[in-house]
Short mmCIF file of C-alpha atoms and ligand atoms in Angstrom, two decimals:
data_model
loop_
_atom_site.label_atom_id
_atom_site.label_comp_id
_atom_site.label_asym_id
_atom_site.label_seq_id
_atom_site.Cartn_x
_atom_site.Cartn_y
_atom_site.Cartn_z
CA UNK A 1 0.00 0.00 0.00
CA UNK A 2 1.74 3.60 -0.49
CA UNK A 3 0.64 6.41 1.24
CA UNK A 4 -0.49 9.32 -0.87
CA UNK A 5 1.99 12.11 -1.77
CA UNK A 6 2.04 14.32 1.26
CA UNK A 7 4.19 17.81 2.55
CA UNK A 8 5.50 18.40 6.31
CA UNK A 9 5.18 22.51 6.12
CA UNK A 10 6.85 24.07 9.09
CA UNK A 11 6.27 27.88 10.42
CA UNK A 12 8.87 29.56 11.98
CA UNK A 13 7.94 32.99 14.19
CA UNK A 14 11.46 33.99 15.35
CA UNK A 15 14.50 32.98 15.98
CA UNK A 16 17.24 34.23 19.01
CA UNK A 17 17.06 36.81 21.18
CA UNK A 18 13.42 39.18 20.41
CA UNK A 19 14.35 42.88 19.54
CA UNK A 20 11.20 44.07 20.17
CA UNK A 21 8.63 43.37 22.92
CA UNK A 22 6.91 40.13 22.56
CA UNK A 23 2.86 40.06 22.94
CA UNK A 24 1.69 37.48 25.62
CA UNK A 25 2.41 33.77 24.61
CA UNK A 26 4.79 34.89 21.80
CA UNK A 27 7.70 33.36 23.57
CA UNK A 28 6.37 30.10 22.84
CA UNK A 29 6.66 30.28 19.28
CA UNK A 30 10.52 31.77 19.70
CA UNK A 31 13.34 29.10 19.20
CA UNK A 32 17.07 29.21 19.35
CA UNK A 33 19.54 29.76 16.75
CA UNK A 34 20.45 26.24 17.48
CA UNK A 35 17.06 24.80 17.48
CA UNK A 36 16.58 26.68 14.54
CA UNK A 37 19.86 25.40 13.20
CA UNK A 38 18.59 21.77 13.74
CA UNK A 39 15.58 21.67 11.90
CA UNK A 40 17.33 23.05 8.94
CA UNK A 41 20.00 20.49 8.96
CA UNK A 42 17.04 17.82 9.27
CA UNK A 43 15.08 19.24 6.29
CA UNK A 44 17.95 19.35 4.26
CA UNK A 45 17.92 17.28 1.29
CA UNK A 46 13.62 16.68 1.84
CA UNK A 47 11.63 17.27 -0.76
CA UNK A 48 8.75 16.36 1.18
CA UNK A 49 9.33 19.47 3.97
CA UNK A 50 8.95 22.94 3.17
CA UNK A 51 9.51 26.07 5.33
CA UNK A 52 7.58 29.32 6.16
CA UNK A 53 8.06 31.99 8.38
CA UNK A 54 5.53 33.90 9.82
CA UNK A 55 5.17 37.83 11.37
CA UNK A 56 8.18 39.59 9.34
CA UNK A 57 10.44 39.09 12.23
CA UNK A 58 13.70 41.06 11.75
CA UNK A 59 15.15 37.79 12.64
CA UNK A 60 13.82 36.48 9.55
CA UNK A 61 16.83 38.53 7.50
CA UNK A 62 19.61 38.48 10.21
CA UNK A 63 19.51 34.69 11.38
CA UNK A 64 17.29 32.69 8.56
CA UNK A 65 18.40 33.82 5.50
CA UNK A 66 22.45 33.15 6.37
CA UNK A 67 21.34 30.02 7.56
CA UNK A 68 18.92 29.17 4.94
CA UNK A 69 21.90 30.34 2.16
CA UNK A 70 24.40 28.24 3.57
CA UNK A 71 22.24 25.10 3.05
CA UNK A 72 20.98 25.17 -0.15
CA UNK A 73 17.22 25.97 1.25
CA UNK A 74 14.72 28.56 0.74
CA UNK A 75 11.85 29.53 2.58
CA UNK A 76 8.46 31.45 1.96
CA UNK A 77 7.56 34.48 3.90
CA UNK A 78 4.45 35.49 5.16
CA UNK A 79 4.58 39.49 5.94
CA UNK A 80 2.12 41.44 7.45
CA UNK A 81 2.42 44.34 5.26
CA UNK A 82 1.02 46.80 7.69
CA UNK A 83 4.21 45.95 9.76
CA UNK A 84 7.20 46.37 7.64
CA UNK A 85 8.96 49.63 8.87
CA UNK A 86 8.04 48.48 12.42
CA UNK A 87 10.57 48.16 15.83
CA UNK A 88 12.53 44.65 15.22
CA UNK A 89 10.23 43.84 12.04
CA UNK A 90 11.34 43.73 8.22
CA UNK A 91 11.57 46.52 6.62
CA UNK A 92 11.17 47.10 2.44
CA UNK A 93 14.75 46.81 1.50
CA UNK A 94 14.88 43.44 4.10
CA UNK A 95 12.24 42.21 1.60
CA UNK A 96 14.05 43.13 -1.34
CA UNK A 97 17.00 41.07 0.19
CA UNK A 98 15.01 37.87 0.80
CA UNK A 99 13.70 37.93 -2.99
CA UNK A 100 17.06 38.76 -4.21
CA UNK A 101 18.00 35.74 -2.37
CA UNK A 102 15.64 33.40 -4.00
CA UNK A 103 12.98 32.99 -1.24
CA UNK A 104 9.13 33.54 -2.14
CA UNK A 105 6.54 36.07 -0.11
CA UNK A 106 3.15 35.47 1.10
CA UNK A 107 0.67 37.44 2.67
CA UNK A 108 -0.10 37.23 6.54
CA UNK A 109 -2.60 40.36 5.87
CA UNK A 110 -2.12 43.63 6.89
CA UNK A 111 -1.43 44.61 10.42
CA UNK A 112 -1.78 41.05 12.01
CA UNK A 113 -5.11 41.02 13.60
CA UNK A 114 -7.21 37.67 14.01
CA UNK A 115 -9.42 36.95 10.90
CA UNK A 116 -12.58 35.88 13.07
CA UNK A 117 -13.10 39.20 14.23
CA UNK A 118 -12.57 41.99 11.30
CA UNK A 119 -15.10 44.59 10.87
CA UNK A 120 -16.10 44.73 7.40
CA UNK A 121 -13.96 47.89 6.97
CA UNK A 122 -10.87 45.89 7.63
CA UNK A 123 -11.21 43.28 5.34
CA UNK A 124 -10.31 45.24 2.09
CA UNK A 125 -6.68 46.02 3.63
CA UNK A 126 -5.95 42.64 4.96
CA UNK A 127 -7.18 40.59 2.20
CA UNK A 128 -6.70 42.48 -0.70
CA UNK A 129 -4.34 45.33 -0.04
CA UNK A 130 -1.67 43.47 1.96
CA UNK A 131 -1.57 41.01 -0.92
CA UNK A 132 -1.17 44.15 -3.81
CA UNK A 133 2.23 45.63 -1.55
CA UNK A 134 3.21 42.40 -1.20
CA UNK A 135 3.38 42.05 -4.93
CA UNK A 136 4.80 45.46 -5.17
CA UNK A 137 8.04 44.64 -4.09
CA UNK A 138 8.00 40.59 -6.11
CA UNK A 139 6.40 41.91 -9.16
CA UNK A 140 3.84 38.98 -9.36
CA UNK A 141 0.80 38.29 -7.87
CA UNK A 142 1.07 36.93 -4.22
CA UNK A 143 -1.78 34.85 -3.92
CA UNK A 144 -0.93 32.65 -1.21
CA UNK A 145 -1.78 33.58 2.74
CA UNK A 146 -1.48 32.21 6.14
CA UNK A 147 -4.19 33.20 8.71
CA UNK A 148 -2.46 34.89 12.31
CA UNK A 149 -2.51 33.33 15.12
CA UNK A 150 -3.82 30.26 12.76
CA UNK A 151 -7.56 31.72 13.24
CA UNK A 152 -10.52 30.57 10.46
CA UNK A 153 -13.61 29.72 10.18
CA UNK A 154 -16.16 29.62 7.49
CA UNK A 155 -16.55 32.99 6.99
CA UNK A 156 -12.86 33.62 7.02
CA UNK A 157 -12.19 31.01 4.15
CA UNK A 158 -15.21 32.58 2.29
CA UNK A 159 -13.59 36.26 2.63
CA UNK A 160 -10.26 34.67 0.80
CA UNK A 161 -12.33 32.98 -1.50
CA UNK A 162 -13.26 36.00 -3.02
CA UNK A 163 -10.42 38.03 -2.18
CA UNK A 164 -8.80 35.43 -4.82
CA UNK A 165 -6.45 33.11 -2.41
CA UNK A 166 -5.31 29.98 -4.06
CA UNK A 167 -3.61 28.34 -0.47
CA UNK A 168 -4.18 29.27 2.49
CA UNK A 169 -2.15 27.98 5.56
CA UNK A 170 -3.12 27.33 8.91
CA UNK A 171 -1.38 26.14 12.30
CA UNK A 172 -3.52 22.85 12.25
CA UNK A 173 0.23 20.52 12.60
CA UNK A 174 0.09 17.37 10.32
CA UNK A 175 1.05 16.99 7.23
CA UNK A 176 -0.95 17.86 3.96
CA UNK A 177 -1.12 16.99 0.46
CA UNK A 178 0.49 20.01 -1.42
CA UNK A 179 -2.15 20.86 -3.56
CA UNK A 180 -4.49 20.96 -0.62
CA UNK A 181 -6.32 24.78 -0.93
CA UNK A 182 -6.61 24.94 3.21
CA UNK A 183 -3.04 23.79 4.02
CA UNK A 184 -1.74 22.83 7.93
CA UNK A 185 1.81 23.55 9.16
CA UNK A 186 3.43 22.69 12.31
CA UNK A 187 4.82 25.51 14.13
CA UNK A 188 8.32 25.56 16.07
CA UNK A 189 8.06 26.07 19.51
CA UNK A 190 10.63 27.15 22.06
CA UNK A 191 10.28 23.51 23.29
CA UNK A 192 11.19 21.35 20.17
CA UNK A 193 14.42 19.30 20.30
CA UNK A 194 15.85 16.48 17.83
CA UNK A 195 13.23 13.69 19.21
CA UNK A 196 10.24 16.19 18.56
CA UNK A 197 12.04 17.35 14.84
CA UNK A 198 12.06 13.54 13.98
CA UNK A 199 8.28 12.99 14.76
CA UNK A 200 7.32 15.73 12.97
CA UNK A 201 8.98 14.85 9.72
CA UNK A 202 9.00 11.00 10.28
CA UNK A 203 6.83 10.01 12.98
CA UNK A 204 2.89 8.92 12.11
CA UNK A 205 0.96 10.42 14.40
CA UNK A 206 -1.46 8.01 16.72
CA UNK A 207 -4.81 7.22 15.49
CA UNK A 208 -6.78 8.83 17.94
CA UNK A 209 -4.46 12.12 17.24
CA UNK A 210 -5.41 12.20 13.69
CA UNK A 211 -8.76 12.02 14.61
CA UNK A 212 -8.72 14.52 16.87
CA UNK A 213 -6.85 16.75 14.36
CA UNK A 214 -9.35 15.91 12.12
CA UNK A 215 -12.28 17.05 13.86
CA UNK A 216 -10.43 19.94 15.11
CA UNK A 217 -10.19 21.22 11.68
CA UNK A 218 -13.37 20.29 10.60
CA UNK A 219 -14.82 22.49 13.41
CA UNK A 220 -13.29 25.53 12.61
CA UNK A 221 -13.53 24.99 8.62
CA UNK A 222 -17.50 25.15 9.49
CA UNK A 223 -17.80 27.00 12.21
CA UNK A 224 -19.19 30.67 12.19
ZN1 LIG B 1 1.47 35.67 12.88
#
């Protein structure tokens, strides 16, 4: 029996020491150079794993991309274009570097906000704006997004429907088939070590986890 073609896609928030100050929980998504360091040596060489990197952490330029470089690997970006300029945040020339570089953008809307709760005068910059900036600086269309803090629901999905997504990627963890349109990711967390990297890309998760993953998803797909 094979199992059907299938992608490991890992998020990365930031990496080292944070430059600016973090909002509550933040930490948690932080991970050391060395952790960092670690999963890249372990996707090395995998088709099968790709990376993103959420939030337009300064880090992103001054520790990824040297580390990325030296390896061979590249890495899609999701920016929240409202925050490029920002304390400890990309700014437009950092973006200009990562293209230059070889790594793709995406859009993590506009000034970060959670998805479930936009006013309807909100939703033309972080849907549709934040994408057009985006592909301002990569002179194609960035189509692709990843919802903050990994928040969706029904309505959400609808809204990027229309706004013309064509992936959108969550925080759900598992793996996913790579043309999926609603795509999970596994985040790095400031408790990962080697064990935890080789579950992630290796490991099948226990039947009663996918099944709660599973309906987990399912929920917030429908919920409204
Ligand atoms: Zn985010």
């Amino acid at each position: 029996m094979t199992n059907p073609p299938s992608t490991v896609t890992l998020t990365v928030h930031g990496i080292g020491s944070p430059v600016r100050p973090l909002d509550p929980g933040e930490d948690e998504v932080w991970v050391t150079v060395k952790q960092f360091e670690d999963v890249l040596d372990a996707v090395a060489g995998r088709t099968d794993v790709r990376l993103t990197f959420d939030d337009a952490n300064a880090s992103d330029v001054e520790i990824a991309l040297p580390h990325l470089m030296k390896r061979g690997l590249t890495g899609q970006f999701f920016v929240p274009a409202g925050l490029l300029g920002r304390p400890g945040r990309l700014t437009e020339e950092n973006v200009r570097e990562l293209l230059d570089a070889g790594m793709t953008l995406g859009s993590h809307g506009w000034a970060h906000c959670d998805w479930r709760r936009l006013s309807p005068e909100q939703v033309p910059d972080e849907m549709t704006k934040a994408a057009e900036v985006l592909a301002g600086f990569s002179g194609t269309p960035v189509t692709e997004v990843s919802a903050p803090f990994g928040s969706y629901d029904r309505h959400v999905l609808r809204r990027l429907r229309e706004a013309g997504a064509t992936k959108v990627y969550t925080s759900d963890t598992g793996r996913a088939h790579p043309e999926a349109w609603l795509h999970a990711r596994t985040s790095l967390r400031d408790t990962i070590d080697r064990a935890w990297i080789d579950q992630v890309l290796d490991g099948k998760p226990s039947l009663p986890r996918r099944a709660r993953n599973l309906a987990a998803r399912t929920v917030k797909r429908l919920r409204g």
